PDB file of C-alpha atoms and ligand atoms in Angstrom:
ATOM      1  CA  MET A   1     154.526 123.890  20.848  1.00 46.00           C
ATOM      2  CA  SER A   2     150.798 124.019  21.700  1.00 50.00           C
ATOM      3  CA  ARG A   3     151.108 120.814  23.744  1.00 54.00           C
ATOM      4  CA  ARG A   4     153.839 122.457  25.742  1.00 60.00           C
ATOM      5  CA  ARG A   5     151.799 125.643  26.264  1.00 67.00           C
ATOM      6  CA  HIS A   6     148.927 123.719  27.893  1.00 74.00           C
ATOM      7  CA  SER A   7     151.017 121.307  29.911  1.00 78.00           C
ATOM      8  CA  TRP A   8     149.922 123.053  33.106  1.00 77.00           C
ATOM      9  CA  ILE A   9     146.257 122.016  32.672  1.00 80.00           C
ATOM     10  CA  PRO A  10     146.585 118.474  34.075  1.00 79.00           C
ATOM     11  CA  LEU A  11     148.584 119.925  36.946  1.00 82.00           C
ATOM     12  CA  LEU A  12     145.811 122.434  37.675  1.00 81.00           C
ATOM     13  CA  ILE A  13     143.168 119.698  37.580  1.00 82.00           C
ATOM     14  CA  ALA A  14     145.224 117.570  39.947  1.00 82.00           C
ATOM     15  CA  LEU A  15     145.607 120.558  42.272  1.00 81.00           C
ATOM     16  CA  VAL A  16     141.851 121.258  42.325  1.00 81.00           C
ATOM     17  CA  ILE A  17     141.098 117.607  43.047  1.00 80.00           C
ATOM     18  CA  ALA A  18     143.695 117.517  45.811  1.00 80.00           C
ATOM     19  CA  LEU A  19     142.298 120.690  47.351  1.00 77.00           C
ATOM     20  CA  ALA A  20     138.718 119.377  47.175  1.00 76.00           C
ATOM     21  CA  TRP A  21     139.801 116.108  48.783  1.00 76.00           C
ATOM     22  CA  TYR A  22     141.680 117.941  51.511  1.00 71.00           C
ATOM     23  CA  GLY A  23     138.657 120.181  52.098  1.00 65.00           C
ATOM     24  CA  TYR A  24     136.344 117.193  52.276  1.00 59.00           C
ATOM     25  CA  ARG A  25     138.610 115.441  54.783  1.00 58.00           C
ATOM     26  CA  SER A  26     138.899 118.640  56.843  1.00 53.00           C
ATOM     27  CA  GLY A  27     135.131 119.059  57.027  1.00 46.00           C
ATOM     28  CA  TRP A  28     134.919 122.257  54.974  1.00 54.00           C
ATOM     29  CA  PHE A  29     131.704 121.083  53.353  1.00 49.00           C
ATOM     30  CA  SER A  30     129.935 119.641  56.387  1.00 44.00           C
ATOM     31  CA  PRO A  31     127.847 121.921  58.606  1.00 40.00           C
ATOM     32  CA  ARG A  32     129.459 122.256  62.033  1.00 41.00           C
ATOM     33  CA  THR A  33     126.638 124.081  63.772  1.00 40.00           C
ATOM     34  CA  THR A  34     123.381 122.279  64.351  1.00 40.00           C
ATOM     35  CA  SER A  35     120.418 123.742  66.192  1.00 39.00           C
ATOM     36  CA  VAL A  36     118.041 121.300  67.853  1.00 40.00           C
ATOM     37  CA  PRO A  37     114.749 121.159  65.919  1.00 37.00           C
ATOM     38  CA  ALA A  38     112.342 123.657  67.445  1.00 35.00           C
ATOM     39  CA  THR A  39     109.464 121.270  67.947  1.00 36.00           C
ATOM     40  CA  VAL A  40     110.911 118.510  70.096  1.00 38.00           C
ATOM     41  CA  THR A  41     109.778 117.983  73.694  1.00 41.00           C
ATOM     42  CA  ALA A  42     112.181 116.647  76.313  1.00 45.00           C
ATOM     43  CA  GLY A  43     111.695 112.943  76.866  1.00 45.00           C
ATOM     44  CA  SER A  44     109.627 112.467  73.706  1.00 47.00           C
ATOM     45  CA  PRO A  45     110.657 110.097  70.909  1.00 47.00           C
ATOM     46  CA  ASP A  46     111.385 113.234  68.846  1.00 50.00           C
ATOM     47  CA  ALA A  47     113.798 114.435  71.507  1.00 52.00           C
ATOM     48  CA  GLU A  48     115.515 111.083  71.470  1.00 49.00           C
ATOM     49  CA  ARG A  49     115.750 111.207  67.681  1.00 47.00           C
ATOM     50  CA  ALA A  50     117.136 114.749  67.877  1.00 54.00           C
ATOM     51  CA  ALA A  51     119.657 113.597  70.448  1.00 52.00           C
ATOM     52  CA  GLN A  52     120.741 110.715  68.252  1.00 49.00           C
ATOM     53  CA  THR A  53     121.457 113.202  65.463  1.00 58.00           C
ATOM     54  CA  TYR A  54     124.606 114.425  67.137  1.00 71.00           C
ATOM     55  CA  GLU A  55     127.316 111.942  66.488  1.00 82.00           C
ATOM     56  CA  SER A  56     130.277 112.799  68.650  1.00 93.00           C
ATOM     57  CA  PRO A  57     132.298 110.653  71.047  1.00 94.00           C
ATOM     58  CA  HIS A  58     131.641 113.339  73.656  1.00 96.00           C
ATOM     59  CA  LEU A  59     127.902 112.592  73.457  1.00 95.00           C
ATOM     60  CA  ALA A  60     128.128 108.805  73.426  1.00 94.00           C
ATOM     61  CA  LEU A  61     125.897 108.579  76.518  1.00 95.00           C
ATOM     62  CA  GLY A  62     123.327 111.051  75.183  1.00 94.00           C
ATOM     63  CA  THR A  63     122.802 114.711  74.343  1.00 93.00           C
ATOM     64  CA  PRO A  64     121.300 116.813  77.153  1.00 94.00           C
ATOM     65  CA  VAL A  65     117.802 117.846  76.086  1.00 91.00           C
ATOM     66  CA  ASP A  66     115.511 120.325  77.819  1.00 90.00           C
ATOM     67  CA  ALA A  67     111.928 121.459  77.222  1.00 88.00           C
ATOM     68  CA  THR A  68     112.960 124.505  75.153  1.00 85.00           C
ATOM     69  CA  PRO A  69     115.505 123.184  72.665  1.00 80.00           C
ATOM     70  CA  GLU A  70     114.763 126.004  70.201  1.00 79.00           C
ATOM     71  CA  ASP A  71     117.282 128.276  71.940  1.00 80.00           C
ATOM     72  CA  ASP A  72     119.993 125.614  72.175  1.00 84.00           C
ATOM     73  CA  HIS A  73     122.690 126.063  69.559  1.00 91.00           C
ATOM     74  CA  ILE A  74     124.709 122.878  69.623  1.00 93.00           C
ATOM     75  CA  ILE A  75     128.226 123.154  68.271  1.00 94.00           C
ATOM     76  CA  ILE A  76     130.284 120.024  67.780  1.00 94.00           C
ATOM     77  CA  LYS A  77     134.023 120.423  67.986  1.00 96.00           C
ATOM     78  CA  PRO A  78     136.733 117.781  67.992  1.00 95.00           C
ATOM     79  CA  GLN A  79     137.610 118.703  71.591  1.00 97.00           C
ATOM     80  CA  PHE A  80     134.104 119.055  73.101  1.00 97.00           C
ATOM     81  CA  VAL A  81     130.482 119.771  72.289  1.00 96.00           C
ATOM     82  CA  LEU A  82     128.742 122.872  73.557  1.00 96.00           C
ATOM     83  CA  SER A  83     125.206 124.190  73.658  1.00 96.00           C
ATOM     84  CA  TYR A  84     125.187 127.962  73.416  1.00 95.00           C
ATOM     85  CA  LYS A  85     122.466 130.271  74.747  1.00 94.00           C
ATOM     86  CA  GLY A  86     122.451 133.884  73.574  1.00 94.00           C
ATOM     87  CA  GLU A  87     120.289 134.835  76.572  1.00 94.00           C
ATOM     88  CA  ILE A  88     123.154 134.161  79.000  1.00 97.00           C
ATOM     89  CA  VAL A  89     125.952 135.043  76.493  1.00 97.00           C
ATOM     90  CA  SER A  90     127.504 131.736  77.554  1.00 97.00           C
ATOM     91  CA  PRO A  91     127.386 128.004  76.992  1.00 97.00           C
ATOM     92  CA  ALA A  92     124.376 126.354  78.646  1.00 96.00           C
ATOM     93  CA  TRP A  93     126.476 123.199  78.842  1.00 97.00           C
ATOM     94  CA  VAL A  94     129.705 121.739  77.567  1.00 98.00           C
ATOM     95  CA  ALA A  95     130.180 117.975  77.199  1.00 98.00           C
ATOM     96  CA  TRP A  96     133.512 116.217  76.847  1.00 98.00           C
ATOM     97  CA  ARG A  97     135.078 112.815  77.159  1.00 97.00           C
ATOM     98  CA  ILE A  98     138.443 112.080  78.735  1.00 97.00           C
ATOM     99  CA  ASP A  99     140.650 109.027  78.860  1.00 97.00           C
ATOM    100  CA  THR A 100     144.371 108.447  79.114  1.00 96.00           C
ATOM    101  CA  SER A 101     144.911 109.709  75.541  1.00 96.00           C
ATOM    102  CA  SER A 102     143.634 113.180  76.536  1.00 97.00           C
ATOM    103  CA  TYR A 103     146.816 113.857  78.497  1.00 97.00           C
ATOM    104  CA  GLY A 104     150.213 114.814  77.176  1.00 97.00           C
ATOM    105  CA  ALA A 105     153.005 117.278  77.696  1.00 96.00           C
ATOM    106  CA  VAL A 106     151.579 120.330  75.916  1.00 96.00           C
ATOM    107  CA  PRO A 107     151.943 123.449  78.088  1.00 94.00           C
ATOM    108  CA  ARG A 108     148.909 125.575  78.919  1.00 96.00           C
ATOM    109  CA  TYR A 109     148.129 128.207  76.287  1.00 96.00           C
ATOM    110  CA  THR A 110     148.974 131.625  77.712  1.00 94.00           C
ATOM    111  CA  GLY A 111     147.354 134.190  75.381  1.00 94.00           C
ATOM    112  CA  LYS A 112     144.032 135.969  75.664  1.00 96.00           C
ATOM    113  CA  PHE A 113     140.881 133.854  75.570  1.00 97.00           C
ATOM    114  CA  ARG A 114     139.309 133.800  72.114  1.00 97.00           C
ATOM    115  CA  ILE A 115     135.918 134.592  70.624  1.00 95.00           C
ATOM    116  CA  ASP A 116     134.318 131.461  69.177  1.00 95.00           C
ATOM    117  CA  THR A 117     133.734 132.180  65.485  1.00 92.00           C
ATOM    118  CA  ASP A 118     131.720 128.935  65.137  1.00 93.00           C
ATOM    119  CA  LEU A 119     128.806 130.537  67.024  1.00 93.00           C
ATOM    120  CA  PRO A 120     125.749 131.334  64.873  1.00 89.00           C
ATOM    121  CA  ALA A 121     125.812 134.890  63.550  1.00 90.00           C
ATOM    122  CA  GLY A 122     123.694 137.387  65.453  1.00 91.00           C
ATOM    123  CA  LEU A 123     124.093 135.804  68.878  1.00 93.00           C
ATOM    124  CA  PRO A 124     125.735 137.953  71.551  1.00 95.00           C
ATOM    125  CA  ARG A 125     129.116 136.524  72.446  1.00 95.00           C
ATOM    126  CA  ALA A 126     131.570 137.079  75.250  1.00 97.00           C
ATOM    127  CA  THR A 127     135.103 138.397  74.931  1.00 97.00           C
ATOM    128  CA  HIS A 128     138.143 138.002  77.170  1.00 98.00           C
ATOM    129  CA  ASP A 129     137.771 141.606  78.314  1.00 98.00           C
ATOM    130  CA  ASP A 130     134.163 141.165  79.484  1.00 98.00           C
ATOM    131  CA  TYR A 131     135.596 139.346  82.508  1.00 98.00           C
ATOM    132  CA  THR A 132     138.490 141.723  83.184  1.00 98.00           C
ATOM    133  CA  GLY A 133     137.982 143.506  86.500  1.00 98.00           C
ATOM    134  CA  SER A 134     134.602 141.796  87.019  1.00 98.00           C
ATOM    135  CA  GLY A 135     135.656 139.918  90.136  1.00 97.00           C
ATOM    136  CA  TYR A 136     135.009 136.596  88.385  1.00 98.00           C
ATOM    137  CA  ASP A 137     137.438 134.083  86.937  1.00 98.00           C
ATOM    138  CA  ARG A 138     137.124 132.874  83.349  1.00 98.00           C
ATOM    139  CA  GLY A 139     135.983 129.454  84.516  1.00 98.00           C
ATOM    140  CA  HIS A 140     136.699 126.660  82.057  1.00 98.00           C
ATOM    141  CA  LEU A 141     134.047 123.997  81.602  1.00 98.00           C
ATOM    142  CA  CYS A 142     136.187 121.602  79.496  1.00 98.00           C
ATOM    143  CA  ARG A 143     139.384 122.446  81.286  1.00 97.00           C
ATOM    144  CA  SER A 144     142.771 123.171  79.804  1.00 97.00           C
ATOM    145  CA  LEU A 145     144.430 120.350  81.775  1.00 97.00           C
ATOM    146  CA  ASP A 146     142.050 117.809  80.174  1.00 97.00           C
ATOM    147  CA  ARG A 147     143.365 118.729  76.700  1.00 98.00           C
ATOM    148  CA  THR A 148     147.131 118.543  76.863  1.00 97.00           C
ATOM    149  CA  ASP A 149     147.726 116.074  74.016  1.00 97.00           C
ATOM    150  CA  THR A 150     148.120 118.721  71.290  1.00 97.00           C
ATOM    151  CA  ALA A 151     148.497 122.510  71.252  1.00 97.00           C
ATOM    152  CA  GLU A 152     145.421 122.781  69.001  1.00 97.00           C
ATOM    153  CA  ASN A 153     143.272 120.838  71.471  1.00 97.00           C
ATOM    154  CA  ASN A 154     144.550 122.904  74.390  1.00 97.00           C
ATOM    155  CA  LEU A 155     143.865 126.150  72.517  1.00 97.00           C
ATOM    156  CA  ALA A 156     140.245 125.086  71.888  1.00 97.00           C
ATOM    157  CA  THR A 157     139.552 125.135  75.639  1.00 98.00           C
ATOM    158  CA  PHE A 158     140.345 128.863  75.635  1.00 98.00           C
ATOM    159  CA  LEU A 159     137.349 129.711  73.464  1.00 98.00           C
ATOM    160  CA  MET A 160     134.935 131.950  75.377  1.00 98.00           C
ATOM    161  CA  SER A 161     132.110 129.540  74.404  1.00 98.00           C
ATOM    162  CA  ASN A 162     133.704 127.114  76.910  1.00 98.00           C
ATOM    163  CA  ILE A 163     133.815 129.661  79.739  1.00 98.00           C
ATOM    164  CA  ILE A 164     131.430 130.842  82.470  1.00 98.00           C
ATOM    165  CA  PRO A 165     131.987 133.363  85.287  1.00 98.00           C
ATOM    166  CA  GLN A 166     133.117 131.605  88.470  1.00 98.00           C
ATOM    167  CA  THR A 167     134.347 133.075  91.735  1.00 98.00           C
ATOM    168  CA  HIS A 168     137.983 132.268  92.337  1.00 98.00           C
ATOM    169  CA  ASP A 169     136.991 130.385  95.491  1.00 98.00           C
ATOM    170  CA  LEU A 170     134.828 128.053  93.398  1.00 98.00           C
ATOM    171  CA  ASN A 171     137.181 127.793  90.397  1.00 98.00           C
ATOM    172  CA  GLY A 172     140.243 127.192  92.566  1.00 98.00           C
ATOM    173  CA  GLY A 173     138.394 125.307  95.312  1.00 98.00           C
ATOM    174  CA  PRO A 174     135.914 122.410  95.182  1.00 98.00           C
ATOM    175  CA  TRP A 175     135.429 122.748  91.394  1.00 98.00           C
ATOM    176  CA  LEU A 176     139.166 122.259  90.838  1.00 98.00           C
ATOM    177  CA  LYS A 177     139.279 119.339  93.275  1.00 98.00           C
ATOM    178  CA  LEU A 178     136.575 117.477  91.364  1.00 98.00           C
ATOM    179  CA  GLU A 179     138.370 118.255  88.078  1.00 98.00           C
ATOM    180  CA  ASP A 180     141.560 116.781  89.512  1.00 98.00           C
ATOM    181  CA  TYR A 181     139.697 113.731  90.757  1.00 98.00           C
ATOM    182  CA  CYS A 182     138.090 113.070  87.350  1.00 98.00           C
ATOM    183  CA  ALA A 183     141.442 113.559  85.613  1.00 98.00           C
ATOM    184  CA  SER A 184     143.111 111.065  87.950  1.00 98.00           C
ATOM    185  CA  LEU A 185     140.461 108.467  87.081  1.00 98.00           C
ATOM    186  CA  ALA A 186     140.969 109.038  83.343  1.00 97.00           C
ATOM    187  CA  ARG A 187     144.728 109.469  83.299  1.00 96.00           C
ATOM    188  CA  ASP A 188     145.911 107.110  86.030  1.00 94.00           C
ATOM    189  CA  SER A 189     143.110 104.584  86.589  1.00 95.00           C
ATOM    190  CA  GLY A 190     142.255 103.713  82.998  1.00 94.00           C
ATOM    191  CA  LYS A 191     138.637 104.858  83.202  1.00 97.00           C
ATOM    192  CA  THR A 192     136.756 106.577  80.412  1.00 97.00           C
ATOM    193  CA  VAL A 193     134.972 109.609  81.813  1.00 98.00           C
ATOM    194  CA  TRP A 194     132.136 111.612  80.262  1.00 98.00           C
ATOM    195  CA  ILE A 195     131.541 115.037  81.786  1.00 98.00           C
ATOM    196  CA  ILE A 196     128.797 117.596  81.225  1.00 98.00           C
ATOM    197  CA  ALA A 197     128.926 120.943  83.022  1.00 98.00           C
ATOM    198  CA  GLY A 198     127.242 124.329  83.038  1.00 98.00           C
ATOM    199  CA  GLY A 199     125.893 127.127  85.206  1.00 98.00           C
ATOM    200  CA  ARG A 200     122.523 127.621  86.863  1.00 98.00           C
ATOM    201  CA  TYR A 201     120.956 131.051  86.304  1.00 97.00           C
ATOM    202  CA  THR A 202     118.192 133.088  87.868  1.00 96.00           C
ATOM    203  CA  PRO A 203     116.087 135.498  85.750  1.00 94.00           C
ATOM    204  CA  ASP A 204     117.695 138.456  87.551  1.00 95.00           C
ATOM    205  CA  ALA A 205     121.283 137.215  87.032  1.00 97.00           C
ATOM    206  CA  ALA A 206     124.057 139.777  87.524  1.00 98.00           C
ATOM    207  CA  ARG A 207     125.776 140.759  84.273  1.00 98.00           C
ATOM    208  CA  ILE A 208     129.436 141.540  83.574  1.00 98.00           C
ATOM    209  CA  GLY A 209     131.262 143.320  80.770  1.00 98.00           C
ATOM    210  CA  ALA A 210     130.222 145.201  77.653  1.00 98.00           C
ATOM    211  CA  ASN A 211     128.492 142.063  76.337  1.00 97.00           C
ATOM    212  CA  ARG A 212     126.539 141.594  79.578  1.00 98.00           C
ATOM    213  CA  VAL A 213     127.601 138.042  80.327  1.00 98.00           C
ATOM    214  CA  ALA A 214     125.226 136.465  82.868  1.00 98.00           C
ATOM    215  CA  VAL A 215     126.703 135.320  86.177  1.00 98.00           C
ATOM    216  CA  PRO A 216     125.386 131.914  87.301  1.00 98.00           C
ATOM    217  CA  VAL A 217     124.334 131.293  90.906  1.00 98.00           C
ATOM    218  CA  SER A 218     126.017 127.904  90.812  1.00 98.00           C
ATOM    219  CA  SER A 219     128.026 125.547  88.622  1.00 98.00           C
ATOM    220  CA  TRP A 220     126.780 121.984  88.113  1.00 98.00           C
ATOM    221  CA  LYS A 221     128.440 118.914  86.694  1.00 98.00           C
ATOM    222  CA  VAL A 222     127.371 115.376  85.926  1.00 98.00           C
ATOM    223  CA  VAL A 223     130.009 112.700  85.391  1.00 98.00           C
ATOM    224  CA  ALA A 224     129.785 109.133  84.088  1.00 98.00           C
ATOM    225  CA  ILE A 225     132.786 106.925  84.814  1.00 98.00           C
ATOM    226  CA  LEU A 226     133.071 103.688  82.856  1.00 97.00           C
ATOM    227  CA  ASP A 227     135.529 100.888  83.441  1.00 96.00           C
ATOM    228  CA  ARG A 228     137.963 100.201  80.631  1.00 91.00           C
ATOM    229  CA  GLY A 229     136.494  98.068  77.879  1.00 89.00           C
ATOM    230  CA  ILE A 230     132.834  98.975  78.366  1.00 93.00           C
ATOM    231  CA  ASP A 231     131.269 100.003  75.062  1.00 92.00           C
ATOM    232  CA  PRO A 232     129.059 103.039  75.782  1.00 92.00           C
ATOM    233  CA  ALA A 233     126.739 101.981  72.959  1.00 90.00           C
ATOM    234  CA  ARG A 234     126.124  98.537  74.486  1.00 91.00           C
ATOM    235  CA  ILE A 235     125.530  99.091  78.175  1.00 92.00           C
ATOM    236  CA  GLU A 236     123.248  96.477  79.660  1.00 88.00           C
ATOM    237  CA  SER A 237     124.091  96.434  83.351  1.00 91.00           C
ATOM    238  CA  LYS A 238     125.267  98.825  86.028  1.00 93.00           C
ATOM    239  CA  ASN A 239     128.513  96.901  86.483  1.00 92.00           C
ATOM    240  CA  GLY A 240     131.502  99.142  85.944  1.00 95.00           C
ATOM    241  CA  ILE A 241     129.449 102.356  85.767  1.00 97.00           C
ATOM    242  CA  ARG A 242     129.567 105.138  88.350  1.00 98.00           C
ATOM    243  CA  LEU A 243     127.754 108.477  88.178  1.00 98.00           C
ATOM    244  CA  ILE A 244     128.725 111.636  90.076  1.00 98.00           C
ATOM    245  CA  ALA A 245     126.616 114.804  90.159  1.00 98.00           C
ATOM    246  CA  ILE A 246     127.339 118.086  91.932  1.00 98.00           C
ATOM    247  CA  ASP A 247     125.970 121.633  92.153  1.00 98.00           C
ATOM    248  CA  MET A 248     128.371 124.157  93.723  1.00 98.00           C
ATOM    249  CA  PRO A 249     127.469 127.733  94.731  1.00 98.00           C
ATOM    250  CA  ASN A 250     129.210 130.524  92.805  1.00 98.00           C
ATOM    251  CA  THR A 251     130.234 132.290  96.004  1.00 98.00           C
ATOM    252  CA  ARG A 252     133.258 133.268  98.033  1.00 98.00           C
ATOM    253  CA  GLY A 253     134.486 131.484 101.143  1.00 98.00           C
ATOM    254  CA  ILE A 254     134.368 127.927  99.780  1.00 98.00           C
ATOM    255  CA  ILE A 255     137.937 127.532  98.518  1.00 98.00           C
ATOM    256  CA  ARG A 256     138.817 124.930 101.164  1.00 98.00           C
ATOM    257  CA  HIS A 257     135.633 122.920 100.708  1.00 98.00           C
ATOM    258  CA  ASP A 258     135.811 119.309  99.602  1.00 98.00           C
ATOM    259  CA  TRP A 259     133.949 118.594  96.348  1.00 98.00           C
ATOM    260  CA  LYS A 260     132.185 115.658  97.967  1.00 98.00           C
ATOM    261  CA  ARG A 261     129.951 117.808 100.145  1.00 98.00           C
ATOM    262  CA  TYR A 262     128.194 119.102  97.012  1.00 98.00           C
ATOM    263  CA  ARG A 263     127.154 115.682  95.721  1.00 98.00           C
ATOM    264  CA  LEU A 264     123.542 115.168  94.677  1.00 98.00           C
ATOM    265  CA  SER A 265     121.748 112.640  92.502  1.00 98.00           C
ATOM    266  CA  VAL A 266     121.716 113.095  88.716  1.00 98.00           C
ATOM    267  CA  ASP A 267     117.916 113.229  89.091  1.00 97.00           C
ATOM    268  CA  GLU A 268     118.321 116.320  91.291  1.00 98.00           C
ATOM    269  CA  ILE A 269     120.588 118.038  88.720  1.00 98.00           C
ATOM    270  CA  GLU A 270     118.055 117.128  86.024  1.00 97.00           C
ATOM    271  CA  ALA A 271     115.327 118.751  88.133  1.00 97.00           C
ATOM    272  CA  ARG A 272     117.408 121.881  88.789  1.00 97.00           C
ATOM    273  CA  THR A 273     118.592 122.378  85.196  1.00 96.00           C
ATOM    274  CA  GLY A 274     115.679 120.990  83.208  1.00 95.00           C
ATOM    275  CA  TYR A 275     117.986 118.740  81.177  1.00 95.00           C
ATOM    276  CA  ASP A 276     117.724 115.000  80.750  1.00 95.00           C
ATOM    277  CA  PHE A 277     121.221 113.512  80.895  1.00 96.00           C
ATOM    278  CA  PHE A 278     122.568 110.137  79.774  1.00 96.00           C
ATOM    279  CA  GLY A 279     119.524 109.565  77.552  1.00 93.00           C
ATOM    280  CA  ARG A 280     121.249 106.730  75.710  1.00 93.00           C
ATOM    281  CA  LEU A 281     121.517 104.568  78.820  1.00 93.00           C
ATOM    282  CA  PRO A 282     118.693 102.006  78.971  1.00 92.00           C
ATOM    283  CA  LEU A 283     115.766 103.664  80.768  1.00 93.00           C
ATOM    284  CA  ALA A 284     115.629 101.221  83.701  1.00 93.00           C
ATOM    285  CA  LEU A 285     119.348 101.748  84.286  1.00 94.00           C
ATOM    286  CA  GLN A 286     118.955 105.546  84.089  1.00 94.00           C
ATOM    287  CA  ASP A 287     116.182 105.368  86.681  1.00 94.00           C
ATOM    288  CA  GLU A 288     118.281 103.318  89.068  1.00 96.00           C
ATOM    289  CA  LEU A 289     121.676 105.025  88.666  1.00 97.00           C
ATOM    290  CA  GLU A 290     120.380 108.606  88.414  1.00 97.00           C
ATOM    291  CA  ALA A 291     118.404 108.320  91.683  1.00 97.00           C
ATOM    292  CA  ARG A 292     121.558 107.530  93.688  1.00 97.00           C
ATOM    293  CA  VAL A 293     123.977 109.928  95.353  1.00 98.00           C
ATOM    294  CA  ASP A 294     127.587 108.835  94.839  1.00 98.00           C
ATOM    295  CA  SER A 295     129.244 107.873  98.132  1.00 96.00           C
ATOM    296  CA  LEU A 296     132.696 106.511  97.197  1.00 93.00           C
TER     297      LEU A 296
HETATM  298 MN1   MN B   1     138.750 126.190  86.265  1.00 61.61          MN
HETATM  299 MN1   MN B   2     118.531 110.909  82.430  1.00 61.61          MN
END
């Protein structure tokens, strides 16, 4: 009788173990938000060590590091990595990797954009409604069309931590054309493409919505395109590597513009944004490739 009464105990133990294992596999116990150590200086060995801390396929070519990393809240997601700045109520940058596996048949999510609950507590955060009636589009950084393999991955691009205010003429004009071009390289040409994008802000930036989201004066993007088969961790030559960098004004009247007219060198985007990009490329290669303006 007593053996019968306690026959549920092994079952309970098995359940707890199964739940703990599931939780471990799902990352319940690993911290998902990492702030860059406050003391590192861009370009220093400490900065490089800090950059190496973030293990994500989206950052395989390096984590963007600037001179004031103490206000960068880096959040690593399966779909992309973002660096959030409370000052602008927006991501400072979003980094993501695309290849042919990024594309599928999942339709675009159609609900309201979502608040990112992964953001550190106490930071101001944008809502869908902050943009409503503002005259600005909710401009995706990692775009919806680059995450069409699963509904979960597509939904992640609709987090407001992946969004900055863009004029419709930018969002639906040269910005879109470069997005389409990068997607065609990844989806149809077998390239692996790493993209980092953000906005450029002035101290007197316009603000929209109840949460006072800052409006950038421009949107920048740096792109690294690698031929199939190149291991990003073992790059020794410039063969099979192409970099594209652009900075596009957040204005009206540019919807028909070609993306190519906004090309600059990566060095110029580094100067304008204060970030060092592609820090894991060998230094001599960075110097050579980042000084060039793409002309294909
Ligand atoms: Mn867009
Ligand atoms: Mn660099």
